[in-house]
Backbone as numpy.savetxt, mean C-alpha at the origin, in Angstrom:
# Nx Ny Nz CAx CAy CAz Cx Cy Cz
-6.54 -15.22 11.18 -7.06 -14.14 10.35 -8.57 -14.25 10.28
-9.19 -13.13 10.01 -10.63 -13.04 10.04 -11.16 -12.67 8.65
-11.86 -13.59 8.02 -12.39 -13.38 6.67 -13.35 -12.19 6.63
-14.14 -12.02 7.69 -15.10 -10.92 7.74 -14.38 -9.57 7.70
-13.29 -9.45 8.43 -12.51 -8.20 8.38 -12.05 -7.92 6.95
-11.53 -8.94 6.30 -11.04 -8.76 4.93 -12.17 -8.29 4.03
-13.32 -8.96 4.10 -14.46 -8.59 3.26 -14.95 -7.18 3.57
-14.94 -6.79 4.83 -15.37 -5.45 5.22 -14.37 -4.38 4.78
-13.11 -4.74 4.73 -12.08 -3.76 4.42 -11.83 -3.59 2.93
-12.30 -4.50 2.09 -12.08 -4.35 0.64 -12.69 -3.05 0.12
-13.95 -2.70 0.45 -14.48 -1.42 -0.04 -13.69 -0.22 0.49
-13.20 -0.31 1.70 -12.36 0.77 2.25 -11.09 0.90 1.42
-10.47 -0.24 1.11 -9.24 -0.22 0.32 -9.50 0.31 -1.09
-10.63 -0.05 -1.69 -10.96 0.46 -3.03 -11.05 1.98 -3.01
-11.76 2.51 -2.03 -11.91 3.96 -1.92 -10.56 4.64 -1.71
-9.73 4.08 -0.85 -8.42 4.66 -0.58 -7.52 4.61 -1.83
-7.59 3.53 -2.58 -6.79 3.42 -3.81 -7.27 4.44 -4.84
-8.58 4.64 -4.94 -9.10 5.66 -5.85 -8.62 7.05 -5.45
-8.64 7.34 -4.16 -8.15 8.63 -3.68 -6.66 8.78 -3.95
-5.91 7.73 -3.74 -4.45 7.73 -3.98 -4.17 8.02 -5.45
-4.90 7.34 -6.32 -4.72 7.53 -7.76 -5.09 8.95 -8.17
-6.20 9.45 -7.65 -6.63 10.83 -7.95 -5.58 11.84 -7.50
-5.01 11.60 -6.33 -3.98 12.49 -5.80 -2.75 12.49 -6.70
-2.36 11.32 -7.19 -1.21 11.23 -8.10 -1.49 11.99 -9.40
-2.72 11.88 -9.92 -3.06 12.53 -11.17 -3.23 14.04 -11.00
-3.52 14.49 -9.78 -3.65 15.94 -9.51 -2.30 16.63 -9.54
-1.24 15.87 -9.25 0.10 16.44 -9.15 1.06 15.76 -10.12
0.79 15.87 -11.43 1.66 15.18 -12.40 3.08 15.75 -12.44
3.26 16.97 -11.91 4.59 17.57 -11.89 5.57 16.80 -11.00
5.05 15.99 -10.08 5.88 15.18 -9.19 6.24 13.83 -9.80
5.72 13.55 -10.99 5.92 12.25 -11.64 6.72 12.41 -12.91
7.44 11.38 -13.29 8.08 11.38 -14.60 6.98 11.21 -15.65
7.33 11.44 -16.89 6.36 11.33 -17.99 5.77 9.92 -18.06
6.64 8.90 -17.94 6.18 7.51 -17.99 5.29 7.18 -16.80
5.68 7.66 -15.61 4.87 7.39 -14.41 3.49 8.02 -14.54
3.46 9.22 -15.05 2.17 9.90 -15.22 1.26 9.10 -16.15
1.82 8.61 -17.23 1.02 7.82 -18.18 0.56 6.50 -17.56
1.40 5.88 -16.73 0.99 4.65 -16.05 -0.17 4.94 -15.10
-0.10 6.05 -14.37 -1.19 6.39 -13.45 -2.47 6.71 -14.21
-2.34 7.27 -15.42 -3.53 7.54 -16.23 -4.18 6.23 -16.68
-3.36 5.21 -16.94 -3.88 3.92 -17.38 -4.44 3.08 -16.23
-3.93 3.26 -15.05 -4.34 2.46 -13.89 -3.38 2.66 -12.75
-2.95 1.57 -12.15 -1.98 1.60 -11.06 -0.68 0.99 -11.59
0.45 1.68 -11.44 1.71 1.10 -11.93 1.98 -0.27 -11.32
2.48 -1.17 -12.14 2.65 -2.57 -11.73 3.60 -2.75 -10.56
4.54 -1.82 -10.38 5.49 -1.99 -9.27 4.77 -2.02 -7.92
3.65 -1.32 -7.80 2.90 -1.31 -6.54 2.25 -2.67 -6.27
1.84 -3.34 -7.32 1.31 -4.70 -7.17 2.41 -5.60 -6.60
3.62 -5.44 -7.10 4.75 -6.24 -6.63 5.10 -5.94 -5.18
5.11 -4.66 -4.83 5.41 -4.30 -3.44 4.38 -4.92 -2.50
3.12 -4.84 -2.88 2.06 -5.39 -2.03 2.14 -6.91 -1.97
2.43 -7.54 -3.11 2.55 -9.01 -3.15 3.69 -9.50 -2.27
4.75 -8.72 -2.14 5.91 -9.19 -1.36 5.84 -8.79 0.11
4.89 -7.95 0.49 4.81 -7.49 1.88 4.54 -8.66 2.83
3.54 -9.47 2.54 3.21 -10.61 3.41 4.36 -11.59 3.57
4.95 -12.07 2.46 6.09 -12.98 2.60 7.28 -12.36 3.34
7.46 -11.05 3.20 8.54 -10.38 3.93 8.28 -10.46 5.43
7.03 -10.29 5.84 6.68 -10.40 7.25 6.96 -11.81 7.75
6.59 -12.81 6.96 6.80 -14.21 7.37 8.29 -14.55 7.50
9.10 -14.02 6.59 10.52 -14.35 6.61 11.33 -13.52 7.58
11.02 -12.22 7.66 11.87 -11.32 8.44 11.28 -10.91 9.77
10.00 -11.14 9.95 9.35 -10.70 11.17 8.61 -9.39 10.94
7.65 -9.13 11.80 6.77 -7.98 11.63 7.49 -6.65 11.78
8.24 -6.47 12.85 8.91 -5.18 13.10 9.94 -4.88 12.02
10.76 -5.85 11.65 11.77 -5.62 10.60 11.12 -5.29 9.26
10.03 -5.99 8.95 9.34 -5.73 7.69 8.73 -4.34 7.66
8.10 -3.95 8.75 7.53 -2.61 8.82 8.63 -1.56 8.74
9.75 -1.81 9.40 10.87 -0.87 9.32 11.36 -0.73 7.88
11.43 -1.84 7.17 11.87 -1.83 5.78 10.89 -1.08 4.89
9.59 -1.35 5.04 8.59 -0.72 4.19 8.31 0.73 4.57
8.62 1.12 5.79 8.31 2.47 6.27 9.52 3.38 6.30
10.69 2.89 5.91 11.89 3.73 6.03 11.78 4.98 5.17
12.28 6.07 5.73 12.18 7.37 5.07 13.12 7.45 3.87
14.31 6.89 4.01 15.25 6.88 2.90 14.93 5.70 2.00
15.50 5.72 0.84 15.30 4.56 -0.04 14.09 4.72 -0.93
13.39 3.62 -1.11 12.31 3.55 -2.08 11.01 4.12 -1.51
10.72 5.37 -1.87 9.51 6.04 -1.37 8.25 5.34 -1.88
8.34 4.66 -3.01 7.17 3.97 -3.56 6.72 2.83 -2.65
7.67 2.15 -2.07 7.34 1.05 -1.17 6.64 1.60 0.08
7.04 2.76 0.51 6.43 3.39 1.69 4.96 3.71 1.43
4.61 3.99 0.19 3.21 4.28 -0.15 2.31 3.07 0.11
2.83 1.87 -0.06 2.06 0.65 0.24 1.84 0.54 1.74
2.88 0.82 2.53 2.72 0.80 3.99 1.71 1.86 4.42
1.72 3.00 3.76 0.75 4.06 4.09 -0.67 3.63 3.72
-0.83 2.92 2.62 -2.14 2.42 2.23 -2.68 1.45 3.29
-1.83 0.56 3.75 -2.23 -0.40 4.79 -2.57 0.34 6.08
-1.75 1.33 6.42 -2.02 2.15 7.60 -3.40 2.80 7.49
-3.70 3.36 6.32 -4.97 4.06 6.12 -6.16 3.10 6.19
-5.99 1.88 5.71 -7.06 0.87 5.82 -7.31 0.57 7.29
-6.25 0.38 8.05 -6.40 0.07 9.48 -7.04 1.24 10.24
-6.70 2.46 9.87 -7.30 3.64 10.53 -8.76 3.78 10.11
-9.04 3.68 8.82 -10.41 3.86 8.31 -11.37 2.78 8.80
-10.83 1.61 9.09 -11.67 0.51 9.58 -11.84 0.56 11.10
-11.29 1.58 11.72 -11.32 1.75 13.18 -10.62 0.63 13.92
-9.70 -0.03 13.26 -8.88 -1.06 13.91 -7.73 -0.39 14.65
-7.15 0.59 14.01 -6.06 1.36 14.61 -6.68 2.66 15.11
-6.93 2.73 16.40 -7.63 3.87 16.99 -6.69 4.68 17.87
-7.15 5.87 18.24 -6.35 6.73 19.10 -5.09 7.22 18.41
-5.20 7.47 17.11 -4.05 7.88 16.32 -3.83 9.39 16.50
-2.71 9.79 17.13 -2.48 11.21 17.37 -2.17 11.99 16.08
-1.51 11.32 15.15 -1.13 11.95 13.89 -1.21 10.89 12.80
-2.23 10.96 11.92 -2.37 9.92 10.89 -1.26 9.94 9.83
-0.37 10.92 9.89 0.74 10.97 8.93 1.97 10.21 9.42
1.92 9.71 10.65 3.02 8.88 11.13 3.04 7.58 10.34
4.19 6.94 10.30 4.29 5.68 9.56 3.55 4.56 10.28
3.27 3.51 9.54 2.62 2.33 10.12 3.44 1.78 11.28
4.75 1.77 11.15 5.63 1.30 12.23 5.49 2.18 13.46
5.54 3.49 13.28 5.44 4.40 14.42 4.10 4.27 15.14
3.04 4.04 14.38 1.71 3.93 14.98 1.47 2.60 15.68
2.14 1.56 15.23 1.84 0.22 15.76 2.93 -0.38 16.64
4.10 0.22 16.70 5.23 -0.40 17.39 4.90 -0.75 18.85
4.31 0.16 19.60 3.96 -0.14 20.99 2.87 -1.19 21.07
1.89 -1.11 20.17 0.79 -2.07 20.17 1.30 -3.47 19.83
2.24 -3.55 18.89 2.80 -4.84 18.49 3.55 -5.48 19.66
4.28 -4.68 20.41 5.03 -5.25 21.54 4.09 -5.81 22.61
2.85 -5.29 22.67 1.87 -5.78 23.64 1.15 -7.03 23.14
0.83 -7.06 21.82 0.09 -8.20 21.27 0.49 -8.43 19.81
1.66 -9.02 19.64 2.23 -9.23 18.31 1.32 -10.05 17.39
0.75 -11.13 17.91 -0.08 -12.01 17.10 -1.32 -11.27 16.56
-1.99 -10.51 17.41 -3.17 -9.75 17.00 -2.83 -8.77 15.88
-1.77 -7.99 16.06 -1.43 -6.98 15.05 -0.87 -7.59 13.78
-0.16 -8.68 13.89 0.31 -9.37 12.68 -0.88 -9.80 11.84
-1.90 -10.37 12.48 -3.08 -10.79 11.74 -3.84 -9.62 11.15
-3.96 -8.51 11.89 -4.68 -7.34 11.35 -3.93 -6.78 10.13
-2.61 -6.75 10.20 -1.83 -6.24 9.07 -1.94 -7.20 7.88
-1.91 -8.50 8.12 -2.13 -9.45 7.03 -3.51 -9.26 6.40
-4.52 -9.06 7.21 -5.88 -8.85 6.70 -5.94 -7.59 5.84
-5.27 -6.53 6.28 -5.25 -5.29 5.49 -4.50 -5.50 4.18
-3.42 -6.26 4.20 -2.67 -6.55 2.98 -3.56 -7.31 2.00
-4.27 -8.32 2.49 -5.14 -9.12 1.62 -6.27 -8.25 1.06
-6.87 -7.41 1.89 -7.94 -6.52 1.41 -7.42 -5.59 0.32
-6.21 -5.07 0.49 -5.62 -4.18 -0.52 -5.31 -4.95 -1.81
-4.82 -6.19 -1.67 -4.54 -7.01 -2.85 -5.82 -7.29 -3.63
-6.90 -7.60 -2.91 -8.18 -7.86 -3.57 -8.71 -6.59 -4.23
-8.57 -5.46 -3.57 -9.03 -4.18 -4.12 -8.23 -3.80 -5.37
-6.94 -4.04 -5.35 -6.09 -3.70 -6.50 -6.47 -4.49 -7.75
-7.07 -5.66 -7.57 -7.47 -6.48 -8.71 -8.53 -5.77 -9.56
-9.20 -4.77 -9.00 -10.22 -4.03 -9.74 -9.63 -2.93 -10.61
-8.35 -2.67 -10.48 -7.69 -1.61 -11.22 -6.76 -2.22 -12.28
-6.62 -1.49 -13.37 -5.71 -1.95 -14.42 -4.28 -1.90 -13.91
-3.53 -2.96 -14.19 -2.12 -3.03 -13.83 -1.32 -2.43 -14.98
-0.88 -1.19 -14.79 -0.17 -0.47 -15.85 1.31 -0.81 -15.81
1.78 -1.46 -16.85 3.18 -1.86 -16.93 3.97 -0.78 -17.68
5.27 -0.67 -17.39 6.07 0.34 -18.09 6.00 0.20 -19.61
5.94 -1.05 -20.08 5.88 -1.25 -21.53 4.54 -0.81 -22.13
3.52 -0.63 -21.30 2.23 -0.14 -21.79 2.32 1.30 -22.30
3.30 2.05 -21.79 3.42 3.45 -22.18 4.58 3.68 -23.14
5.17 2.60 -23.63 6.28 2.71 -24.57 5.84 2.25 -25.95
6.25 2.99 -26.96 5.98 2.55 -28.32 7.04 1.52 -28.71
6.94 0.96 -29.87 7.86 -0.10 -30.29 9.30 0.39 -30.45
9.48 1.67 -30.73 10.84 2.18 -30.91 11.43 2.72 -29.59
10.73 2.52 -28.49 11.26 2.91 -27.19 10.87 4.31 -26.76
10.18 5.05 -27.62 9.74 6.39 -27.26 8.44 6.32 -26.47
8.26 7.26 -25.57 7.01 7.31 -24.82 5.87 7.67 -25.74
4.72 7.07 -25.51 3.54 7.32 -26.33 2.94 8.66 -25.95
């Protein structure tokens, strides 16, 4: 892994997280009441957990399986947002170039590249994960209980 890449990508990740948060707040109709309040306070804590577990998942399950899990269309769409954030960091840093459609999943964009040089892409994805983790530390971690009053009603 390359420390310089991580340091260079942290500002990119900060900007992308700010855009992501702004986009969520622009469309509150797509969020539950509690989710909207969490986004107003910061970044919902579940995203911190998804990002924290991405690296260990790669180590245990392998790169392709992990990307397939995080990028799957069915299931937990929130987890896919973390894969999209990593994809956007790699694209914005010009690491992932020649992208025909930036809306494709991280797996779709990197699958051929990974088969050619697995070690290189594993390290770039780890670097992007670390940059995103460092960038997220600048945002408030909004927990579900932060938006609940003592009697269980939403604030």
